[in-house]
CSV table of C-alpha atoms and ligand atoms in Angstrom, one decimal:
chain,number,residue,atom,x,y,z
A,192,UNK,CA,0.0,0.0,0.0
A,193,UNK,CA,1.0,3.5,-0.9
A,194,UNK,CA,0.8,6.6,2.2
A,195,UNK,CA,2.1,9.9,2.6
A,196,UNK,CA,1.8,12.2,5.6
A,197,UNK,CA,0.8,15.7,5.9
A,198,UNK,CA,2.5,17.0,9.5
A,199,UNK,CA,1.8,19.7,11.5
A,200,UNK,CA,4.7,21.6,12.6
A,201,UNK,CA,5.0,21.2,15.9
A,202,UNK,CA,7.5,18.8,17.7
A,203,UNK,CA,4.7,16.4,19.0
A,204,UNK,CA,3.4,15.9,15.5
A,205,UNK,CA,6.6,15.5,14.1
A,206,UNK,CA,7.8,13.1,16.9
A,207,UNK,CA,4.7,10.8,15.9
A,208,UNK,CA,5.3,11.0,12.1
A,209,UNK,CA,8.6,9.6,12.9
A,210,UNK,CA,7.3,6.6,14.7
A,211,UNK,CA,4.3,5.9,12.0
A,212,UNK,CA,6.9,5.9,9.5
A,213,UNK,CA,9.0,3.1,11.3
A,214,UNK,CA,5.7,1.0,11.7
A,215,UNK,CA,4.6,1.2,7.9
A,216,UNK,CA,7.7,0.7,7.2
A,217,UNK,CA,7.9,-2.8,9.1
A,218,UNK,CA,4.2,-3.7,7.4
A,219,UNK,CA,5.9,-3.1,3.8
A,220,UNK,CA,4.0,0.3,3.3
A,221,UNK,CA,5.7,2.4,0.9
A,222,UNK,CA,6.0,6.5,1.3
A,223,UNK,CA,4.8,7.6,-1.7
A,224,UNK,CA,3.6,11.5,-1.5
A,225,UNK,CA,2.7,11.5,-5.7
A,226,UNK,CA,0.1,8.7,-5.7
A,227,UNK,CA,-1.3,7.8,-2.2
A,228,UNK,CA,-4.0,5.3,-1.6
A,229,UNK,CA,-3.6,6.5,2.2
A,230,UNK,CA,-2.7,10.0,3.2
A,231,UNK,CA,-2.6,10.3,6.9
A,232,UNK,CA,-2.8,13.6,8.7
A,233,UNK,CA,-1.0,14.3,11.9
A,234,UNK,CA,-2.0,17.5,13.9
A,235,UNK,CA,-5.5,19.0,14.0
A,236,UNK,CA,-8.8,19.1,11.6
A,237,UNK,CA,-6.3,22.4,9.6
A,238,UNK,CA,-4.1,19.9,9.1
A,239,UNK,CA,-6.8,17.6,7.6
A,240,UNK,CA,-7.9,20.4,5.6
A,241,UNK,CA,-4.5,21.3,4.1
A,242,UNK,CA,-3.8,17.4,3.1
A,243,UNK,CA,-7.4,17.1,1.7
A,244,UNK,CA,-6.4,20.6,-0.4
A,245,UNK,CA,-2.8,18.7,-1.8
A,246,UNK,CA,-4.5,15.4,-2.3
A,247,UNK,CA,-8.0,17.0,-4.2
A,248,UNK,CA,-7.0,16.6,-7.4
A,249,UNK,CA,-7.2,12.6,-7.0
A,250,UNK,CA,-10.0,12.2,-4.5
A,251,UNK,CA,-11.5,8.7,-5.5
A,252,UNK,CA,-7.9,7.1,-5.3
A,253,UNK,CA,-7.1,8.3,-1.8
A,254,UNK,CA,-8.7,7.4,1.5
A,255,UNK,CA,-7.5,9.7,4.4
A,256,UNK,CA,-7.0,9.2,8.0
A,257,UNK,CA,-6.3,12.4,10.9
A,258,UNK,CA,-4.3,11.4,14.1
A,259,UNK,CA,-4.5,14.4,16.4
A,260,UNK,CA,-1.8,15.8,18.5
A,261,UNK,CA,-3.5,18.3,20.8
A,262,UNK,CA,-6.9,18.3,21.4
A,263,UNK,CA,-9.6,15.6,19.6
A,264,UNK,CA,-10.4,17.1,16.0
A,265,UNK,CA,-13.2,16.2,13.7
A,266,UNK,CA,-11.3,14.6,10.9
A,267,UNK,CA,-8.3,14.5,13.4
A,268,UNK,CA,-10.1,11.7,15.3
A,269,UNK,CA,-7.4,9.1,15.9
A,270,UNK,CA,-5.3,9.4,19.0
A,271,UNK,CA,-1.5,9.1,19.2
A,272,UNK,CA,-1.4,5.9,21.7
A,273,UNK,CA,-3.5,4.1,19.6
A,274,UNK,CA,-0.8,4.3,16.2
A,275,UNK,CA,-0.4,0.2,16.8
A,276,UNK,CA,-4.3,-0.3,16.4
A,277,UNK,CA,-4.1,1.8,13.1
A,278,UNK,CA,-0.9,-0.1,12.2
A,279,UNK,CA,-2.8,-3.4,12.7
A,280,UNK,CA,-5.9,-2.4,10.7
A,281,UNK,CA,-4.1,-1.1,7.5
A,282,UNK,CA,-1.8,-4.5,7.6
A,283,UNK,CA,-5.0,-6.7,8.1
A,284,UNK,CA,-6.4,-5.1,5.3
A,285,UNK,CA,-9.5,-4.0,7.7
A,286,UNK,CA,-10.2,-0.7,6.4
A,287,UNK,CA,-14.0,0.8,6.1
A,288,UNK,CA,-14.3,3.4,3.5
A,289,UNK,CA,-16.8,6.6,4.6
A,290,UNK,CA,-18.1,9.2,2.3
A,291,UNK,CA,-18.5,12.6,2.9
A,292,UNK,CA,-20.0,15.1,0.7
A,293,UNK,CA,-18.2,18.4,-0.3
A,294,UNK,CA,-19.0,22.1,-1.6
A,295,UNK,CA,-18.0,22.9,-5.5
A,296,UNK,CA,-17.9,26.1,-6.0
A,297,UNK,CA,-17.7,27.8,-9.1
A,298,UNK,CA,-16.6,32.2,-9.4
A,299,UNK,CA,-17.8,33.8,-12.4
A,300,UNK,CA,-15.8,36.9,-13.5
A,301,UNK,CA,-16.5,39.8,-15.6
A,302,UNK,CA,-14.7,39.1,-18.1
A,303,UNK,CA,-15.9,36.0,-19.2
A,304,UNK,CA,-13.3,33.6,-17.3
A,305,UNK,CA,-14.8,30.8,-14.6
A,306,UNK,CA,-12.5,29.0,-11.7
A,307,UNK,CA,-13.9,26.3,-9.8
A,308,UNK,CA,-12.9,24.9,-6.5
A,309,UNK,CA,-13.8,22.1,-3.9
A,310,UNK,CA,-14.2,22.7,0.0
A,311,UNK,CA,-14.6,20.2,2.7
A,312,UNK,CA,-15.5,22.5,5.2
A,313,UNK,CA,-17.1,25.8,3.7
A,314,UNK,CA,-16.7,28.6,1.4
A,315,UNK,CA,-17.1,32.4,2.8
A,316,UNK,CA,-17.6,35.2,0.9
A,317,UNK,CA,-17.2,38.8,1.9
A,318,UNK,CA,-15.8,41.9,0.6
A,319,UNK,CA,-11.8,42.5,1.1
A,320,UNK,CA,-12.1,45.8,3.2
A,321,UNK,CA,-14.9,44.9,5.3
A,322,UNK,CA,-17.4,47.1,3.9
A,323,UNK,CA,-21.2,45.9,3.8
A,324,UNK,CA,-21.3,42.8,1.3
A,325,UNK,CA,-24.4,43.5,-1.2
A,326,UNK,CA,-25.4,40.1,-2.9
A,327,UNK,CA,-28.7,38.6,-4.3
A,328,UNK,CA,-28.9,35.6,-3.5
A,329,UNK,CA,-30.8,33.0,-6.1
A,330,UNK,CA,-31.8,29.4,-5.6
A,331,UNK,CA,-32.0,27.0,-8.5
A,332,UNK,CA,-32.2,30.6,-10.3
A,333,UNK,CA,-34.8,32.3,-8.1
A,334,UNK,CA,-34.5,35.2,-6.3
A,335,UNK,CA,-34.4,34.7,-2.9
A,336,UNK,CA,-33.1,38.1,-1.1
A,337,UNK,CA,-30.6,40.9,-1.5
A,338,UNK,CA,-28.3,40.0,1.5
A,339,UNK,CA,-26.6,42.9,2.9
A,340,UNK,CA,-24.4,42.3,5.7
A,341,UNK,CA,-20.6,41.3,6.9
A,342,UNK,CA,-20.9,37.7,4.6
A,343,UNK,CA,-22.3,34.6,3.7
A,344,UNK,CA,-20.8,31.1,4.7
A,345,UNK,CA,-21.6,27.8,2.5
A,346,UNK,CA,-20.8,24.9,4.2
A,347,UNK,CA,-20.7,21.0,4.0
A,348,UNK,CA,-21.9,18.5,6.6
A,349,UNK,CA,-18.7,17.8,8.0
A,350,UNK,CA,-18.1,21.6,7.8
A,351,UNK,CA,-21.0,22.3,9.6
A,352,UNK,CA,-19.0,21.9,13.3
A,353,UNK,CA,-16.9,24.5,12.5
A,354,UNK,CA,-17.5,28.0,11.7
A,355,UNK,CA,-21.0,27.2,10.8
A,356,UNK,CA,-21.3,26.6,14.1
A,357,UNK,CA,-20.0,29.9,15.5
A,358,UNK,CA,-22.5,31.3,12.9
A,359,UNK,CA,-25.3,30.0,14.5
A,360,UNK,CA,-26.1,27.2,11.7
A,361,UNK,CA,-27.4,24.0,12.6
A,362,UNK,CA,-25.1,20.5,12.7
A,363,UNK,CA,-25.7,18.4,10.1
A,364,UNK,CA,-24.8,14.5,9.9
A,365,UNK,CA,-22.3,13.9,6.9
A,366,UNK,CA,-24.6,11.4,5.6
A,367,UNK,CA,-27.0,14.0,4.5
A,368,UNK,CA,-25.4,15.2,1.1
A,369,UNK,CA,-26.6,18.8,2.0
A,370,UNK,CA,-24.7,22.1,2.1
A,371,UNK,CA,-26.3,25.0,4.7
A,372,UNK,CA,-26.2,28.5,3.6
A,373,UNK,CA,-25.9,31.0,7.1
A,374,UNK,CA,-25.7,34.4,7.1
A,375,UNK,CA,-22.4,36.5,8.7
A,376,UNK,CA,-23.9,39.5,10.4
A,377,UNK,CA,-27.1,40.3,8.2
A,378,UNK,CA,-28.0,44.2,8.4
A,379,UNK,CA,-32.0,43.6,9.1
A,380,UNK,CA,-34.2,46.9,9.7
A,381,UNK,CA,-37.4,48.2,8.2
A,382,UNK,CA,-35.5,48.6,4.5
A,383,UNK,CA,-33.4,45.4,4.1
A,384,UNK,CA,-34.0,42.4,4.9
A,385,UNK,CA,-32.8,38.3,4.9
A,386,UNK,CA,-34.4,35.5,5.8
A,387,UNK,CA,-32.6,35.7,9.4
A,388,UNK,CA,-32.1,31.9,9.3
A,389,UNK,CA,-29.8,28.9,7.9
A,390,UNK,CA,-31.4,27.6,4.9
A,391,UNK,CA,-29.8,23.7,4.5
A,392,UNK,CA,-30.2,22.2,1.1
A,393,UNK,CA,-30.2,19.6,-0.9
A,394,UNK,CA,-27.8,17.9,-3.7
A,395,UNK,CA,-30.0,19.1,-6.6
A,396,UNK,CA,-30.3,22.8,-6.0
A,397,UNK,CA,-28.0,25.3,-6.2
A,398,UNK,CA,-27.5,28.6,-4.7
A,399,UNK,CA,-26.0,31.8,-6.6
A,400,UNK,CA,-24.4,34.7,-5.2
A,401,UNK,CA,-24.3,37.8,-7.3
A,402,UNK,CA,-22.0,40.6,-6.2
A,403,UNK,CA,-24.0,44.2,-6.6
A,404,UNK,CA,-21.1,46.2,-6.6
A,405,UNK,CA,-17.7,46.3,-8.2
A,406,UNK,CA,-15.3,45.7,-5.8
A,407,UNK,CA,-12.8,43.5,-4.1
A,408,UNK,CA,-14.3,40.8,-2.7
A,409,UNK,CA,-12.5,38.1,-0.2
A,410,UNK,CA,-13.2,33.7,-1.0
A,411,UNK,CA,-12.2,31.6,1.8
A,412,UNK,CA,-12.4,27.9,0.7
A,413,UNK,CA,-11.3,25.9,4.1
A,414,UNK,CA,-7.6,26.9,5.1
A,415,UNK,CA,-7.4,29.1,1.6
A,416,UNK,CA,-8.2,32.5,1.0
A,417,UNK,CA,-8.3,34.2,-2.2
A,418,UNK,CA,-8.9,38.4,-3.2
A,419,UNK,CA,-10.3,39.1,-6.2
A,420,UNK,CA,-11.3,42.4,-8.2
A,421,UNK,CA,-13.3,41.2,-11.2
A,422,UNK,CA,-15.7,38.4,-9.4
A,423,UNK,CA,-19.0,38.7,-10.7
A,424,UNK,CA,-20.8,35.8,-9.0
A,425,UNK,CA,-20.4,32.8,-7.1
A,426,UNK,CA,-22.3,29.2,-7.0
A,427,UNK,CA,-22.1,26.8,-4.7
A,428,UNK,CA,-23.9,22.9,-5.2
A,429,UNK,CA,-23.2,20.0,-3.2
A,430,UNK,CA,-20.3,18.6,-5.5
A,431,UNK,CA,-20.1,15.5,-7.8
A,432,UNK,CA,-17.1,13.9,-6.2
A,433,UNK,CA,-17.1,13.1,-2.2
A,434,UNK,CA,-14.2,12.2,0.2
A,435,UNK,CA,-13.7,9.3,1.4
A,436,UNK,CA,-12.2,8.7,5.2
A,437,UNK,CA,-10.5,5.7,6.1
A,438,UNK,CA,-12.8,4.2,9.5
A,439,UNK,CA,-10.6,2.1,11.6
A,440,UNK,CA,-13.1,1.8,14.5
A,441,UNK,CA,-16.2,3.4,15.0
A,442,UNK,CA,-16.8,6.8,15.9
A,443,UNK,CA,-20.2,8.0,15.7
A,444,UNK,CA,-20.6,11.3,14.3
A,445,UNK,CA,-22.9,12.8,17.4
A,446,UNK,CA,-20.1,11.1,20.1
A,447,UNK,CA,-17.7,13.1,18.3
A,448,UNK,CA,-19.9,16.1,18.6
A,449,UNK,CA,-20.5,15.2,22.0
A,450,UNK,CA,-16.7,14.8,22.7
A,451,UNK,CA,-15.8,17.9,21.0
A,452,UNK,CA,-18.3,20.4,22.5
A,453,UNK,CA,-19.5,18.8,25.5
A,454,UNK,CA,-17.5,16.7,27.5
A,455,UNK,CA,-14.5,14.2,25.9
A,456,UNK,CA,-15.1,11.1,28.3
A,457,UNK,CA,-12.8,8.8,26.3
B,78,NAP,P1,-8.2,27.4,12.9
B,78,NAP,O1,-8.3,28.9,13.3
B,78,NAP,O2,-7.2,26.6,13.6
B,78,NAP,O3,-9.6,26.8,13.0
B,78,NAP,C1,-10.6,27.2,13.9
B,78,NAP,C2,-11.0,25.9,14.7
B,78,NAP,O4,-11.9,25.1,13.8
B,78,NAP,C3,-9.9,25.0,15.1
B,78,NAP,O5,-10.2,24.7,16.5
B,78,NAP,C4,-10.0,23.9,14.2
B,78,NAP,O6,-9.5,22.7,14.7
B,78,NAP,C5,-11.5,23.8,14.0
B,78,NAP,N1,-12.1,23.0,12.9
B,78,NAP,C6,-11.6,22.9,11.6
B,78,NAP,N2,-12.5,22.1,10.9
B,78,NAP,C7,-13.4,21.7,11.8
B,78,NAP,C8,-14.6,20.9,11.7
B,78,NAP,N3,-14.9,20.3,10.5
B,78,NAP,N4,-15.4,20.7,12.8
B,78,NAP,C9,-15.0,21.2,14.0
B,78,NAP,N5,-14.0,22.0,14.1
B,78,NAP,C10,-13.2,22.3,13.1
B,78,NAP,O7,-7.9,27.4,11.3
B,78,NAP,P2,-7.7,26.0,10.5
B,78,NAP,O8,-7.2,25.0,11.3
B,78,NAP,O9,-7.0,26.5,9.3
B,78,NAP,O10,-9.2,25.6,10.0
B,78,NAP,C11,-9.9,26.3,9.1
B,78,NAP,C12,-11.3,26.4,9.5
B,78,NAP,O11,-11.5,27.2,10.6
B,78,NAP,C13,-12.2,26.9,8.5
B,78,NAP,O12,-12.6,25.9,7.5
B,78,NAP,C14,-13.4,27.3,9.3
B,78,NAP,O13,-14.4,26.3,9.4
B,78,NAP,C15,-12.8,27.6,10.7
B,78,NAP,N6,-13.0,28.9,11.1
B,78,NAP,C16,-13.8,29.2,12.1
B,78,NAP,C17,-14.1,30.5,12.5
B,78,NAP,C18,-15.1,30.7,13.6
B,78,NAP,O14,-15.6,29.8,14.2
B,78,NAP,N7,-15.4,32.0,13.9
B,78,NAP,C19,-13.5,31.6,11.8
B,78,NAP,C20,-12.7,31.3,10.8
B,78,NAP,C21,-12.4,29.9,10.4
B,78,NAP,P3,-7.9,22.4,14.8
B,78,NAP,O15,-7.4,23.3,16.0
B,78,NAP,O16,-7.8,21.0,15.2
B,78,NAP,O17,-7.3,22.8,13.5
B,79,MN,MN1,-6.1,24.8,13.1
């Protein structure tokens, strides 16, 4: 079998890289960073997110697994002491393959040029000096509402622990292939309004995001941000392709919820 690691860098994660390549090593696994079938992250859920970012481009060969060093992640959901039980799985072969669903989005610009992206978490949009963001907002080509406020955040199921969350948006279980629109600071008075509300929806609709005003306008995808002058508008569907996580043992995803944001008992 063929792995690479993506490391945090930080001496813990770095000590355990060392010893996971000494046991791979042992069960004939062969470091291979061009063409995983295994990329294992070692740090935290942005460490996850920056190997799912170098590996996207080959999705449906990889499978990827997160050890955490620090405190229990998301994706990061293996702990360091338990390297040998990982080690034993991938030898035996005993590997479960899980899906998750991910966020294309596709930026229109004015002239005429498209780029298209993947996230696993969310995309954000806002404008680059803070200013009010102007948008209408469509849904499968309908008008919904001309948001004006700080931004909009687009995220995925697995996404939707993480700044979703902070934004007030709902959790969603990654077996839904959803994505959940929430609003960043709407302005709501007697002249504008927004719905006021997370809006989570499903694989065949689509939502646009047309930008009123020239401008700058800030894209985060995940761990990436991106500034650009000449964006016209933005659409975001659950995407074609999905990610698939390598389950050595079970972890359901509400005890990880409950282990991340209530009380870790394990
Ligand atoms: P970061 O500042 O380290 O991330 C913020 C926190 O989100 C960290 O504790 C991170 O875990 C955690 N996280 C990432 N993905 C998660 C998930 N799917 N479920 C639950 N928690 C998750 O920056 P980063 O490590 O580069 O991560 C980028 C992500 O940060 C973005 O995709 C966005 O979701 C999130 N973020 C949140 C806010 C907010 O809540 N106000 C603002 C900006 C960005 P680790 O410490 O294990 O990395
Ligand atoms: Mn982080």
């Amino acid at each position: 079998m063929r792995y690479s690691v993506v490391v945090k860098t930080d001496s813990e994660s770095a000590a355990i890289s060392e010893l996971l390549h000494e046991k791979l090593e042992k069960i004939n696994f062969k470091r291979d960073d061009d063409a995983p079938e295994i990329v294992i992250s070692i740090g935290g859920d942005g460490t996850l997110l920056h190997a799912f970012s170098k590996y996207k481009s080959m999705l449906e060969k990889v499978a990827f697994i997160g050890v955490h060093t620090g405190h229990l992640g998301f994706y990061a959901d293996f702990r360091p002491h338990e390297l040998d039980i990982l080690v034993d799985r991938l030898a035996s072969n005993r590997i479960d393959v899980i899906d998750y669903p991910l966020l294309e989005v596709d930026l229109f610009f004015h002239d005429g040029s498209k780029d298209s992206k993947l996230a696993l978490n969310e995309a954000t949009l806002r404008t680059h000096d803070g200013s009010t963001l102007v948008s209408d907002v469509s849904i499968k080509e309908n008008h919904f509402e001309r948001f004006r406020g700080d931004g909009l955040c687009i995220s995925t199921p697995s996404g939707s622990t993480a700044y979703n969350k902070s934004l007030g948006g709902a959790l969603v279980h990654p077996s839904f292939r959803a994505m959940q629109m929430t609003e960043i600071a709407s302005i709501n008075n007697r002249v504008f309004r927004t719905v006021g509300a997370p809006l989570i929806l499903p694989a065949h609709h689509y939502i646009k995001m047309s930008l009123v005003n020239a401008g700058h306008y800030k894209v985060t995808v995940d761990t990436n941000h991106f500034l650009y002058d000449r964006l016209e508008r933005i659409e975001c569907r659950v995407a074609k392709e999905s990610v698939r996580f390598a389950r050595l043992r079970s972890l359901p995803f509400w005890q990880r919820v409950h282990n991340s944001f209530i009380a870790d008992k394990l």
